[in-house]
mmCIF file with all atom_site columns, C-alpha atoms in Angstrom:
data_model
loop_
_atom_site.group_PDB
_atom_site.id
_atom_site.type_symbol
_atom_site.label_atom_id
_atom_site.label_alt_id
_atom_site.label_comp_id
_atom_site.label_asym_id
_atom_site.label_entity_id
_atom_site.label_seq_id
_atom_site.pdbx_PDB_ins_code
_atom_site.Cartn_x
_atom_site.Cartn_y
_atom_site.Cartn_z
_atom_site.occupancy
_atom_site.B_iso_or_equiv
_atom_site.pdbx_formal_charge
_atom_site.auth_seq_id
_atom_site.auth_comp_id
_atom_site.auth_asym_id
_atom_site.auth_atom_id
_atom_site.pdbx_PDB_model_num
ATOM 1   C CA . ASP Y 1 1   ? -39.434 40.311 -62.229 1.00 0.00 ? 146 ASP Y CA 1
ATOM 2   C CA . ALA Y 1 2   ? -41.254 43.024 -64.174 1.00 0.00 ? 147 ALA Y CA 1
ATOM 3   C CA . LYS Y 1 3   ? -42.020 46.222 -62.273 1.00 0.00 ? 148 LYS Y CA 1
ATOM 4   C CA . THR Y 1 4   ? -45.626 47.232 -61.662 1.00 0.00 ? 149 THR Y CA 1
ATOM 5   C CA . THR Y 1 5   ? -47.201 50.683 -61.201 1.00 0.00 ? 150 THR Y CA 1
ATOM 6   C CA . GLN Y 1 6   ? -50.358 51.233 -59.174 1.00 0.00 ? 151 GLN Y CA 1
ATOM 7   C CA . PRO Y 1 7   ? -52.058 54.358 -57.924 1.00 0.00 ? 152 PRO Y CA 1
ATOM 8   C CA . PRO Y 1 8   ? -51.259 54.884 -54.299 1.00 0.00 ? 153 PRO Y CA 1
ATOM 9   C CA . SER Y 1 9   ? -54.946 55.227 -53.223 1.00 0.00 ? 154 SER Y CA 1
ATOM 10  C CA . MET Y 1 10  ? -58.464 54.910 -54.426 1.00 0.00 ? 155 MET Y CA 1
ATOM 11  C CA . ASP Y 1 11  ? -61.944 55.389 -52.972 1.00 0.00 ? 156 ASP Y CA 1
ATOM 12  C CA . CYS Y 1 12  ? -65.081 53.382 -53.726 1.00 0.00 ? 157 CYS Y CA 1
ATOM 13  C CA . ALA Y 1 13  ? -68.673 53.516 -52.514 1.00 0.00 ? 158 ALA Y CA 1
ATOM 14  C CA . GLU Y 1 14  ? -70.028 50.499 -50.697 1.00 0.00 ? 159 GLU Y CA 1
ATOM 15  C CA . GLY Y 1 15  ? -71.940 48.267 -53.093 1.00 0.00 ? 160 GLY Y CA 1
ATOM 16  C CA . ARG Y 1 16  ? -70.291 49.678 -56.196 1.00 0.00 ? 161 ARG Y CA 1
ATOM 17  C CA . ALA Y 1 17  ? -67.674 47.993 -58.309 1.00 0.00 ? 162 ALA Y CA 1
ATOM 18  C CA . ALA Y 1 18  ? -64.087 48.743 -57.450 1.00 0.00 ? 163 ALA Y CA 1
ATOM 19  C CA . ASN Y 1 19  ? -61.740 48.795 -60.426 1.00 0.00 ? 164 ASN Y CA 1
ATOM 20  C CA . LEU Y 1 20  ? -58.044 48.710 -59.478 1.00 0.00 ? 165 LEU Y CA 1
ATOM 21  C CA . PRO Y 1 21  ? -55.577 49.326 -62.329 1.00 0.00 ? 166 PRO Y CA 1
ATOM 22  C CA . CYS Y 1 22  ? -52.043 48.076 -62.690 1.00 0.00 ? 167 CYS Y CA 1
ATOM 23  C CA . ASN Y 1 23  ? -49.432 48.831 -65.285 1.00 0.00 ? 168 ASN Y CA 1
ATOM 24  C CA . HIS Y 1 24  ? -46.843 46.204 -66.078 1.00 0.00 ? 169 HIS Y CA 1
ATOM 25  C CA . SER Y 1 25  ? -45.479 47.380 -69.423 1.00 0.00 ? 170 SER Y CA 1
ATOM 26  C CA . THR Y 1 26  ? -42.244 45.331 -69.218 1.00 0.00 ? 171 THR Y CA 1
ATOM 27  C CA . ILE Y 1 27  ? -43.946 41.992 -68.449 1.00 0.00 ? 172 ILE Y CA 1
ATOM 28  C CA . SER Y 1 28  ? -42.435 39.052 -70.319 1.00 0.00 ? 173 SER Y CA 1
ATOM 29  C CA . GLY Y 1 29  ? -44.232 36.115 -71.858 1.00 0.00 ? 174 GLY Y CA 1
ATOM 30  C CA . ASN Y 1 30  ? -43.582 33.721 -69.042 1.00 0.00 ? 175 ASN Y CA 1
ATOM 31  C CA . GLU Y 1 31  ? -44.729 35.953 -66.180 1.00 0.00 ? 176 GLU Y CA 1
ATOM 32  C CA . TYR Y 1 32  ? -48.080 35.772 -64.495 1.00 0.00 ? 177 TYR Y CA 1
ATOM 33  C CA . VAL Y 1 33  ? -50.028 38.678 -62.987 1.00 0.00 ? 178 VAL Y CA 1
ATOM 34  C CA . TYR Y 1 34  ? -50.976 38.099 -59.365 1.00 0.00 ? 179 TYR Y CA 1
ATOM 35  C CA . TRP Y 1 35  ? -53.114 40.126 -57.006 1.00 0.00 ? 180 TRP Y CA 1
ATOM 36  C CA . TYR Y 1 36  ? -52.941 39.974 -53.248 1.00 0.00 ? 181 TYR Y CA 1
ATOM 37  C CA . ARG Y 1 37  ? -54.517 42.241 -50.654 1.00 0.00 ? 182 ARG Y CA 1
ATOM 38  C CA . GLN Y 1 38  ? -53.556 43.026 -47.098 1.00 0.00 ? 183 GLN Y CA 1
ATOM 39  C CA . ILE Y 1 39  ? -56.026 44.141 -44.494 1.00 0.00 ? 184 ILE Y CA 1
ATOM 40  C CA . HIS Y 1 40  ? -54.426 46.150 -41.741 1.00 0.00 ? 185 HIS Y CA 1
ATOM 41  C CA . SER Y 1 41  ? -52.106 44.091 -39.514 1.00 0.00 ? 186 SER Y CA 1
ATOM 42  C CA . GLN Y 1 42  ? -52.890 40.820 -41.291 1.00 0.00 ? 187 GLN Y CA 1
ATOM 43  C CA . GLY Y 1 43  ? -50.846 38.717 -43.692 1.00 0.00 ? 188 GLY Y CA 1
ATOM 44  C CA . PRO Y 1 44  ? -51.368 39.138 -47.454 1.00 0.00 ? 189 PRO Y CA 1
ATOM 45  C CA . GLN Y 1 45  ? -54.398 37.298 -48.885 1.00 0.00 ? 190 GLN Y CA 1
ATOM 46  C CA . TYR Y 1 46  ? -54.256 35.789 -52.323 1.00 0.00 ? 191 TYR Y CA 1
ATOM 47  C CA . ILE Y 1 47  ? -56.991 37.048 -54.588 1.00 0.00 ? 192 ILE Y CA 1
ATOM 48  C CA . ILE Y 1 48  ? -56.441 35.904 -58.171 1.00 0.00 ? 193 ILE Y CA 1
ATOM 49  C CA . HIS Y 1 49  ? -53.841 35.438 -60.858 1.00 0.00 ? 194 HIS Y CA 1
ATOM 50  C CA . GLY Y 1 50  ? -53.703 35.101 -64.642 1.00 0.00 ? 195 GLY Y CA 1
ATOM 51  C CA . LEU Y 1 51  ? -51.391 34.762 -67.635 1.00 0.00 ? 196 LEU Y CA 1
ATOM 52  C CA . LYS Y 1 52  ? -53.209 36.268 -70.561 1.00 0.00 ? 197 LYS Y CA 1
ATOM 53  C CA . ASN Y 1 53  ? -56.882 35.327 -70.382 1.00 0.00 ? 198 ASN Y CA 1
ATOM 54  C CA . ASN Y 1 54  ? -59.403 37.042 -68.137 1.00 0.00 ? 199 ASN Y CA 1
ATOM 55  C CA . GLU Y 1 55  ? -60.037 35.220 -64.916 1.00 0.00 ? 200 GLU Y CA 1
ATOM 56  C CA . THR Y 1 56  ? -62.862 35.206 -62.399 1.00 0.00 ? 201 THR Y CA 1
ATOM 57  C CA . ASN Y 1 57  ? -63.275 33.583 -59.032 1.00 0.00 ? 202 ASN Y CA 1
ATOM 58  C CA . GLU Y 1 58  ? -65.528 34.092 -56.048 1.00 0.00 ? 203 GLU Y CA 1
ATOM 59  C CA . MET Y 1 59  ? -63.586 37.111 -54.889 1.00 0.00 ? 204 MET Y CA 1
ATOM 60  C CA . ALA Y 1 60  ? -62.843 39.111 -58.027 1.00 0.00 ? 205 ALA Y CA 1
ATOM 61  C CA . SER Y 1 61  ? -62.263 39.340 -61.764 1.00 0.00 ? 206 SER Y CA 1
ATOM 62  C CA . LEU Y 1 62  ? -58.969 39.968 -63.475 1.00 0.00 ? 207 LEU Y CA 1
ATOM 63  C CA . ILE Y 1 63  ? -58.968 41.674 -66.828 1.00 0.00 ? 208 ILE Y CA 1
ATOM 64  C CA . ILE Y 1 64  ? -55.632 41.548 -68.692 1.00 0.00 ? 209 ILE Y CA 1
ATOM 65  C CA . THR Y 1 65  ? -55.157 43.644 -71.839 1.00 0.00 ? 210 THR Y CA 1
ATOM 66  C CA . GLU Y 1 66  ? -54.365 41.899 -75.051 1.00 0.00 ? 211 GLU Y CA 1
ATOM 67  C CA . ASP Y 1 67  ? -50.833 43.181 -75.069 1.00 0.00 ? 212 ASP Y CA 1
ATOM 68  C CA . ARG Y 1 68  ? -50.508 42.203 -71.372 1.00 0.00 ? 213 ARG Y CA 1
ATOM 69  C CA . LYS Y 1 69  ? -49.052 45.527 -70.462 1.00 0.00 ? 214 LYS Y CA 1
ATOM 70  C CA . SER Y 1 70  ? -51.801 46.353 -67.969 1.00 0.00 ? 215 SER Y CA 1
ATOM 71  C CA . SER Y 1 71  ? -54.518 44.748 -65.974 1.00 0.00 ? 216 SER Y CA 1
ATOM 72  C CA . THR Y 1 72  ? -57.513 45.634 -63.840 1.00 0.00 ? 217 THR Y CA 1
ATOM 73  C CA . LEU Y 1 73  ? -58.748 43.900 -60.719 1.00 0.00 ? 218 LEU Y CA 1
ATOM 74  C CA . ILE Y 1 74  ? -62.496 44.192 -60.347 1.00 0.00 ? 219 ILE Y CA 1
ATOM 75  C CA . LEU Y 1 75  ? -64.338 43.730 -57.059 1.00 0.00 ? 220 LEU Y CA 1
ATOM 76  C CA . PRO Y 1 76  ? -67.941 43.587 -58.316 1.00 0.00 ? 221 PRO Y CA 1
ATOM 77  C CA . HIS Y 1 77  ? -69.698 44.773 -55.182 1.00 0.00 ? 222 HIS Y CA 1
ATOM 78  C CA . ALA Y 1 78  ? -67.294 46.324 -52.762 1.00 0.00 ? 223 ALA Y CA 1
ATOM 79  C CA . THR Y 1 79  ? -68.016 46.091 -49.018 1.00 0.00 ? 224 THR Y CA 1
ATOM 80  C CA . LEU Y 1 80  ? -66.456 47.879 -46.078 1.00 0.00 ? 225 LEU Y CA 1
ATOM 81  C CA . ARG Y 1 81  ? -64.385 44.720 -45.397 1.00 0.00 ? 226 ARG Y CA 1
ATOM 82  C CA . ASP Y 1 82  ? -62.714 45.121 -48.776 1.00 0.00 ? 227 ASP Y CA 1
ATOM 83  C CA . THR Y 1 83  ? -60.844 48.137 -47.465 1.00 0.00 ? 228 THR Y CA 1
ATOM 84  C CA . ALA Y 1 84  ? -57.215 47.078 -47.752 1.00 0.00 ? 229 ALA Y CA 1
ATOM 85  C CA . VAL Y 1 85  ? -53.942 47.563 -49.589 1.00 0.00 ? 230 VAL Y CA 1
ATOM 86  C CA . TYR Y 1 86  ? -54.085 45.761 -52.954 1.00 0.00 ? 231 TYR Y CA 1
ATOM 87  C CA . TYR Y 1 87  ? -50.848 44.546 -54.520 1.00 0.00 ? 232 TYR Y CA 1
ATOM 88  C CA . CYS Y 1 88  ? -50.370 43.751 -58.168 1.00 0.00 ? 233 CYS Y CA 1
ATOM 89  C CA . ILE Y 1 89  ? -47.317 41.518 -58.753 1.00 0.00 ? 234 ILE Y CA 1
ATOM 90  C CA . VAL Y 1 90  ? -45.805 39.896 -61.851 1.00 0.00 ? 235 VAL Y CA 1
ATOM 91  C CA . ARG Y 1 91  ? -43.901 36.745 -61.326 1.00 0.00 ? 236 ARG Y CA 1
ATOM 92  C CA . LEU Y 1 92  ? -42.312 33.930 -63.317 1.00 0.00 ? 237 LEU Y CA 1
ATOM 93  C CA . TYR Y 1 93  ? -44.387 30.912 -64.240 1.00 0.00 ? 238 TYR Y CA 1
ATOM 94  C CA . SER Y 1 94  ? -43.382 27.900 -62.151 1.00 0.00 ? 239 SER Y CA 1
ATOM 95  C CA . LEU Y 1 95  ? -42.505 24.957 -64.392 1.00 0.00 ? 240 LEU Y CA 1
ATOM 96  C CA . GLY Y 1 96  ? -41.811 22.405 -61.686 1.00 0.00 ? 241 GLY Y CA 1
ATOM 97  C CA . ILE Y 1 97  ? -39.818 21.535 -58.699 1.00 0.00 ? 242 ILE Y CA 1
ATOM 98  C CA . SER Y 1 98  ? -36.641 23.183 -59.837 1.00 0.00 ? 243 SER Y CA 1
ATOM 99  C CA . GLY Y 1 99  ? -35.945 26.873 -59.509 1.00 0.00 ? 244 GLY Y CA 1
ATOM 100 C CA . GLY Y 1 100 ? -35.616 29.065 -56.556 1.00 0.00 ? 245 GLY Y CA 1
ATOM 101 C CA . SER Y 1 101 ? -36.124 32.695 -55.692 1.00 0.00 ? 246 SER Y CA 1
ATOM 102 C CA . ASN Y 1 102 ? -37.346 33.326 -59.179 1.00 0.00 ? 247 ASN Y CA 1
ATOM 103 C CA . TYR Y 1 103 ? -40.624 32.418 -57.586 1.00 0.00 ? 248 TYR Y CA 1
ATOM 104 C CA . LYS Y 1 104 ? -40.464 34.956 -54.809 1.00 0.00 ? 249 LYS Y CA 1
ATOM 105 C CA . LEU Y 1 105 ? -43.127 37.670 -54.839 1.00 0.00 ? 250 LEU Y CA 1
ATOM 106 C CA . THR Y 1 106 ? -41.816 41.200 -55.231 1.00 0.00 ? 251 THR Y CA 1
ATOM 107 C CA . PHE Y 1 107 ? -44.255 43.572 -53.654 1.00 0.00 ? 252 PHE Y CA 1
ATOM 108 C CA . GLY Y 1 108 ? -44.504 47.295 -54.412 1.00 0.00 ? 253 GLY Y CA 1
ATOM 109 C CA . LYS Y 1 109 ? -46.402 49.716 -52.207 1.00 0.00 ? 254 LYS Y CA 1
ATOM 110 C CA . GLY Y 1 110 ? -49.782 48.750 -53.694 1.00 0.00 ? 255 GLY Y CA 1
ATOM 111 C CA . THR Y 1 111 ? -53.051 50.710 -53.774 1.00 0.00 ? 256 THR Y CA 1
ATOM 112 C CA . LEU Y 1 112 ? -54.900 51.534 -50.601 1.00 0.00 ? 257 LEU Y CA 1
ATOM 113 C CA . LEU Y 1 113 ? -58.550 50.981 -51.469 1.00 0.00 ? 258 LEU Y CA 1
ATOM 114 C CA . THR Y 1 114 ? -60.961 52.664 -49.043 1.00 0.00 ? 259 THR Y CA 1
ATOM 115 C CA . VAL Y 1 115 ? -64.575 51.592 -49.325 1.00 0.00 ? 260 VAL Y CA 1
ATOM 116 C CA . ASN Y 1 116 ? -66.832 54.258 -47.973 1.00 0.00 ? 261 ASN Y CA 1
ATOM 117 C CA . PRO Y 1 117 ? -70.379 53.695 -46.565 1.00 0.00 ? 262 PRO Y CA 1
ATOM 118 C CA . ASP F 2 1   ? -58.187 25.815 -40.102 1.00 0.00 ? 246 ASP F CA 1
ATOM 119 C CA . THR F 2 2   ? -55.572 24.292 -42.390 1.00 0.00 ? 247 THR F CA 1
ATOM 120 C CA . GLY F 2 3   ? -53.871 27.520 -43.410 1.00 0.00 ? 248 GLY F CA 1
ATOM 121 C CA . VAL F 2 4   ? -50.349 28.731 -42.643 1.00 0.00 ? 249 VAL F CA 1
ATOM 122 C CA . SER F 2 5   ? -49.865 29.391 -38.976 1.00 0.00 ? 250 SER F CA 1
ATOM 123 C CA . GLN F 2 6   ? -47.155 31.403 -37.227 1.00 0.00 ? 251 GLN F CA 1
ATOM 124 C CA . ASP F 2 7   ? -46.121 31.598 -33.613 1.00 0.00 ? 252 ASP F CA 1
ATOM 125 C CA . PRO F 2 8   ? -45.922 33.835 -31.716 1.00 0.00 ? 253 PRO F CA 1
ATOM 126 C CA . ARG F 2 9   ? -48.118 36.490 -33.205 1.00 0.00 ? 254 ARG F CA 1
ATOM 127 C CA . HIS F 2 10  ? -46.401 39.239 -31.261 1.00 0.00 ? 255 HIS F CA 1
ATOM 128 C CA . LYS F 2 11  ? -42.995 39.458 -29.673 1.00 0.00 ? 256 LYS F CA 1
ATOM 129 C CA . ILE F 2 12  ? -41.427 42.276 -27.658 1.00 0.00 ? 257 ILE F CA 1
ATOM 130 C CA . THR F 2 13  ? -37.764 41.931 -26.825 1.00 0.00 ? 258 THR F CA 1
ATOM 131 C CA . LYS F 2 14  ? -34.872 44.048 -25.673 1.00 0.00 ? 259 LYS F CA 1
ATOM 132 C CA . ARG F 2 15  ? -32.044 44.943 -27.957 1.00 0.00 ? 260 ARG F CA 1
ATOM 133 C CA . GLY F 2 16  ? -29.318 42.265 -27.932 1.00 0.00 ? 261 GLY F CA 1
ATOM 134 C CA . GLN F 2 17  ? -31.667 39.383 -27.123 1.00 0.00 ? 262 GLN F CA 1
ATOM 135 C CA . ASN F 2 18  ? -32.245 36.427 -29.444 1.00 0.00 ? 263 ASN F CA 1
ATOM 136 C CA . VAL F 2 19  ? -35.685 35.585 -30.771 1.00 0.00 ? 264 VAL F CA 1
ATOM 137 C CA . THR F 2 20  ? -37.089 32.596 -32.691 1.00 0.00 ? 265 THR F CA 1
ATOM 138 C CA . PHE F 2 21  ? -40.233 32.466 -34.771 1.00 0.00 ? 266 PHE F CA 1
ATOM 139 C CA . ARG F 2 22  ? -42.054 29.394 -36.015 1.00 0.00 ? 267 ARG F CA 1
ATOM 140 C CA . CYS F 2 23  ? -44.023 28.799 -39.165 1.00 0.00 ? 268 CYS F CA 1
ATOM 141 C CA . ASP F 2 24  ? -46.224 25.801 -39.911 1.00 0.00 ? 269 ASP F CA 1
ATOM 142 C CA . PRO F 2 25  ? -47.064 25.663 -43.628 1.00 0.00 ? 270 PRO F CA 1
ATOM 143 C CA . ILE F 2 26  ? -50.086 24.233 -45.257 1.00 0.00 ? 271 ILE F CA 1
ATOM 144 C CA . SER F 2 27  ? -49.833 20.437 -45.086 1.00 0.00 ? 272 SER F CA 1
ATOM 145 C CA . GLU F 2 28  ? -47.905 18.935 -48.018 1.00 0.00 ? 273 GLU F CA 1
ATOM 146 C CA . HIS F 2 29  ? -46.678 22.265 -49.305 1.00 0.00 ? 274 HIS F CA 1
ATOM 147 C CA . ASN F 2 30  ? -43.087 21.743 -50.205 1.00 0.00 ? 275 ASN F CA 1
ATOM 148 C CA . ARG F 2 31  ? -42.064 25.378 -50.694 1.00 0.00 ? 276 ARG F CA 1
ATOM 149 C CA . LEU F 2 32  ? -41.815 27.807 -47.824 1.00 0.00 ? 277 LEU F CA 1
ATOM 150 C CA . TYR F 2 33  ? -40.922 31.452 -47.911 1.00 0.00 ? 278 TYR F CA 1
ATOM 151 C CA . TRP F 2 34  ? -40.032 34.087 -45.266 1.00 0.00 ? 279 TRP F CA 1
ATOM 152 C CA . TYR F 2 35  ? -40.755 37.766 -45.872 1.00 0.00 ? 280 TYR F CA 1
ATOM 153 C CA . ARG F 2 36  ? -40.256 40.872 -43.739 1.00 0.00 ? 281 ARG F CA 1
ATOM 154 C CA . GLN F 2 37  ? -42.520 43.906 -43.780 1.00 0.00 ? 282 GLN F CA 1
ATOM 155 C CA . THR F 2 38  ? -41.742 47.263 -42.243 1.00 0.00 ? 283 THR F CA 1
ATOM 156 C CA . LEU F 2 39  ? -44.310 49.995 -41.670 1.00 0.00 ? 284 LEU F CA 1
ATOM 157 C CA . GLY F 2 40  ? -45.691 51.483 -44.852 1.00 0.00 ? 285 GLY F CA 1
ATOM 158 C CA . GLN F 2 41  ? -43.862 49.055 -47.145 1.00 0.00 ? 286 GLN F CA 1
ATOM 159 C CA . GLY F 2 42  ? -44.778 45.933 -48.946 1.00 0.00 ? 287 GLY F CA 1
ATOM 160 C CA . PRO F 2 43  ? -43.321 42.582 -47.804 1.00 0.00 ? 288 PRO F CA 1
ATOM 161 C CA . GLU F 2 44  ? -39.724 41.874 -48.795 1.00 0.00 ? 289 GLU F CA 1
ATOM 162 C CA . PHE F 2 45  ? -38.344 38.442 -49.567 1.00 0.00 ? 290 PHE F CA 1
ATOM 163 C CA . LEU F 2 46  ? -35.922 37.032 -47.047 1.00 0.00 ? 291 LEU F CA 1
ATOM 164 C CA . THR F 2 47  ? -35.372 33.333 -47.839 1.00 0.00 ? 292 THR F CA 1
ATOM 165 C CA . TYR F 2 48  ? -36.882 30.283 -49.457 1.00 0.00 ? 293 TYR F CA 1
ATOM 166 C CA . PHE F 2 49  ? -36.980 26.548 -48.841 1.00 0.00 ? 294 PHE F CA 1
ATOM 167 C CA . GLN F 2 50  ? -37.813 23.671 -51.096 1.00 0.00 ? 295 GLN F CA 1
ATOM 168 C CA . ASN F 2 51  ? -38.478 20.799 -48.738 1.00 0.00 ? 296 ASN F CA 1
ATOM 169 C CA . GLU F 2 52  ? -35.600 21.015 -46.237 1.00 0.00 ? 297 GLU F CA 1
ATOM 170 C CA . ALA F 2 53  ? -33.139 22.758 -48.557 1.00 0.00 ? 298 ALA F CA 1
ATOM 171 C CA . GLN F 2 54  ? -32.659 26.477 -48.183 1.00 0.00 ? 299 GLN F CA 1
ATOM 172 C CA . LEU F 2 55  ? -32.194 27.510 -51.805 1.00 0.00 ? 300 LEU F CA 1
ATOM 173 C CA . GLU F 2 56  ? -32.006 31.277 -51.688 1.00 0.00 ? 301 GLU F CA 1
ATOM 174 C CA . LYS F 2 57  ? -31.229 33.990 -49.170 1.00 0.00 ? 302 LYS F CA 1
ATOM 175 C CA . SER F 2 58  ? -31.789 37.706 -49.724 1.00 0.00 ? 303 SER F CA 1
ATOM 176 C CA . ARG F 2 59  ? -29.095 40.256 -49.003 1.00 0.00 ? 304 ARG F CA 1
ATOM 177 C CA . LEU F 2 60  ? -31.488 41.492 -46.357 1.00 0.00 ? 305 LEU F CA 1
ATOM 178 C CA . LEU F 2 61  ? -30.726 38.373 -44.344 1.00 0.00 ? 306 LEU F CA 1
ATOM 179 C CA . SER F 2 62  ? -27.707 39.367 -42.359 1.00 0.00 ? 307 SER F CA 1
ATOM 180 C CA . ASP F 2 63  ? -25.436 36.950 -40.504 1.00 0.00 ? 308 ASP F CA 1
ATOM 181 C CA . ARG F 2 64  ? -27.578 37.474 -37.397 1.00 0.00 ? 309 ARG F CA 1
ATOM 182 C CA . PHE F 2 65  ? -30.470 35.740 -39.161 1.00 0.00 ? 310 PHE F CA 1
ATOM 183 C CA . SER F 2 66  ? -30.773 32.035 -39.585 1.00 0.00 ? 311 SER F CA 1
ATOM 184 C CA . ALA F 2 67  ? -33.611 29.960 -40.903 1.00 0.00 ? 312 ALA F CA 1
ATOM 185 C CA . GLU F 2 68  ? -34.146 26.203 -40.831 1.00 0.00 ? 313 GLU F CA 1
ATOM 186 C CA . ARG F 2 69  ? -36.649 23.706 -42.055 1.00 0.00 ? 314 ARG F CA 1
ATOM 187 C CA . PRO F 2 70  ? -35.223 20.453 -40.629 1.00 0.00 ? 315 PRO F CA 1
ATOM 188 C CA . LYS F 2 71  ? -37.791 17.976 -41.787 1.00 0.00 ? 316 LYS F CA 1
ATOM 189 C CA . GLY F 2 72  ? -39.254 19.764 -44.682 1.00 0.00 ? 317 GLY F CA 1
ATOM 190 C CA . SER F 2 73  ? -42.337 20.675 -42.671 1.00 0.00 ? 318 SER F CA 1
ATOM 191 C CA . PHE F 2 74  ? -42.292 23.574 -40.156 1.00 0.00 ? 319 PHE F CA 1
ATOM 192 C CA . SER F 2 75  ? -39.627 26.254 -40.298 1.00 0.00 ? 320 SER F CA 1
ATOM 193 C CA . THR F 2 76  ? -37.938 28.486 -37.715 1.00 0.00 ? 321 THR F CA 1
ATOM 194 C CA . LEU F 2 77  ? -36.442 31.916 -38.187 1.00 0.00 ? 322 LEU F CA 1
ATOM 195 C CA . GLU F 2 78  ? -33.962 33.040 -35.545 1.00 0.00 ? 323 GLU F CA 1
ATOM 196 C CA . ILE F 2 79  ? -32.595 36.537 -35.040 1.00 0.00 ? 324 ILE F CA 1
ATOM 197 C CA . GLN F 2 80  ? -29.510 36.813 -32.842 1.00 0.00 ? 325 GLN F CA 1
ATOM 198 C CA . ARG F 2 81  ? -28.473 39.956 -31.064 1.00 0.00 ? 326 ARG F CA 1
ATOM 199 C CA . THR F 2 82  ? -31.607 41.830 -32.105 1.00 0.00 ? 327 THR F CA 1
ATOM 200 C CA . GLU F 2 83  ? -31.386 45.462 -33.145 1.00 0.00 ? 328 GLU F CA 1
ATOM 201 C CA . GLN F 2 84  ? -34.066 48.122 -33.177 1.00 0.00 ? 329 GLN F CA 1
ATOM 202 C CA . GLY F 2 85  ? -33.990 48.001 -36.970 1.00 0.00 ? 330 GLY F CA 1
ATOM 203 C CA . ASP F 2 86  ? -35.204 44.393 -36.826 1.00 0.00 ? 331 ASP F CA 1
ATOM 204 C CA . SER F 2 87  ? -38.620 45.634 -35.663 1.00 0.00 ? 332 SER F CA 1
ATOM 205 C CA . ALA F 2 88  ? -41.027 44.485 -38.363 1.00 0.00 ? 333 ALA F CA 1
ATOM 206 C CA . MET F 2 89  ? -43.709 42.005 -39.280 1.00 0.00 ? 334 MET F CA 1
ATOM 207 C CA . TYR F 2 90  ? -42.204 38.648 -40.232 1.00 0.00 ? 335 TYR F CA 1
ATOM 208 C CA . LEU F 2 91  ? -44.370 36.750 -42.717 1.00 0.00 ? 336 LEU F CA 1
ATOM 209 C CA . CYS F 2 92  ? -44.260 33.134 -43.756 1.00 0.00 ? 337 CYS F CA 1
ATOM 210 C CA . ALA F 2 93  ? -45.849 31.781 -46.923 1.00 0.00 ? 338 ALA F CA 1
ATOM 211 C CA . SER F 2 94  ? -46.069 28.300 -48.382 1.00 0.00 ? 339 SER F CA 1
ATOM 212 C CA . SER F 2 95  ? -46.869 26.808 -51.788 1.00 0.00 ? 340 SER F CA 1
ATOM 213 C CA . SER F 2 96  ? -46.865 23.606 -53.695 1.00 0.00 ? 341 SER F CA 1
ATOM 214 C CA . ALA F 2 97  ? -44.393 23.259 -56.555 1.00 0.00 ? 342 ALA F CA 1
ATOM 215 C CA . GLY F 2 98  ? -45.187 21.731 -59.890 1.00 0.00 ? 343 GLY F CA 1
ATOM 216 C CA . THR F 2 99  ? -48.897 22.483 -59.798 1.00 0.00 ? 344 THR F CA 1
ATOM 217 C CA . GLY F 2 100 ? -48.777 24.240 -63.152 1.00 0.00 ? 345 GLY F CA 1
ATOM 218 C CA . GLY F 2 101 ? -50.825 27.269 -64.064 1.00 0.00 ? 346 GLY F CA 1
ATOM 219 C CA . GLY F 2 102 ? -48.847 29.478 -61.779 1.00 0.00 ? 347 GLY F CA 1
ATOM 220 C CA . GLU F 2 103 ? -47.937 28.504 -58.241 1.00 0.00 ? 348 GLU F CA 1
ATOM 221 C CA . THR F 2 104 ? -49.794 30.366 -55.489 1.00 0.00 ? 349 THR F CA 1
ATOM 222 C CA . GLN F 2 105 ? -48.270 31.397 -52.175 1.00 0.00 ? 350 GLN F CA 1
ATOM 223 C CA . TYR F 2 106 ? -50.466 31.439 -49.156 1.00 0.00 ? 351 TYR F CA 1
ATOM 224 C CA . PHE F 2 107 ? -49.451 33.623 -46.260 1.00 0.00 ? 352 PHE F CA 1
ATOM 225 C CA . GLY F 2 108 ? -49.740 33.240 -42.533 1.00 0.00 ? 353 GLY F CA 1
ATOM 226 C CA . PRO F 2 109 ? -50.870 35.978 -40.111 1.00 0.00 ? 354 PRO F CA 1
ATOM 227 C CA . GLY F 2 110 ? -47.294 37.126 -39.398 1.00 0.00 ? 355 GLY F CA 1
ATOM 228 C CA . THR F 2 111 ? -45.261 37.662 -36.273 1.00 0.00 ? 356 THR F CA 1
ATOM 229 C CA . ARG F 2 112 ? -44.906 41.294 -35.244 1.00 0.00 ? 357 ARG F CA 1
ATOM 230 C CA . LEU F 2 113 ? -41.520 41.948 -33.575 1.00 0.00 ? 358 LEU F CA 1
ATOM 231 C CA . LEU F 2 114 ? -40.748 45.016 -31.522 1.00 0.00 ? 359 LEU F CA 1
ATOM 232 C CA . VAL F 2 115 ? -37.225 45.517 -30.379 1.00 0.00 ? 360 VAL F CA 1
ATOM 233 C CA . LEU F 2 116 ? -36.840 48.039 -27.548 1.00 0.00 ? 361 LEU F CA 1
#
């Protein structure tokens, strides 16, 4: 799996947009970008994923650059409950029932986002 | 709640004892993963099942660790002769293969193990 680089920490004011960057310059054409977050002492929570197009869901937006070497997770209106470690992960696209640990998630240390009142 | 569940949520044991953790995946998810997370680090892959078959084991999974998924539904992770270095959060995740568009793993709340 391609390696990702994230800033270790970021701050954001409550109600403002939080923009979390991720660099994945060695990503290959069949790798997706996934974002998870982990609130203290809980299991990781899936946020969003994408291949090359921008994606949006009820939690966040994912902006992937045209060359796919970096991406940004956007939380449009951050709340105190969004304080968490955010992990950017690249992983192989799953083509079917075959395969194995190619589909494991390789976590780095992530970005600790602190939302301040 | 139909998410991934894990039991127990917390376990304190003495060094040398055996412990067993259980994971119940999301119904009909045929893939199940175990991860381990130590303080300040991201989760690390331990092992993976597709249905009842264990298809991959990490080098982190020493001979004292064994995982099963006998009927392709719930899974157990057993640690024999626990050591203080086994203290960690043990996370289970499940997913459905062949969904296209990128498979998504959903995690349980984890079991926090403390070995004294």
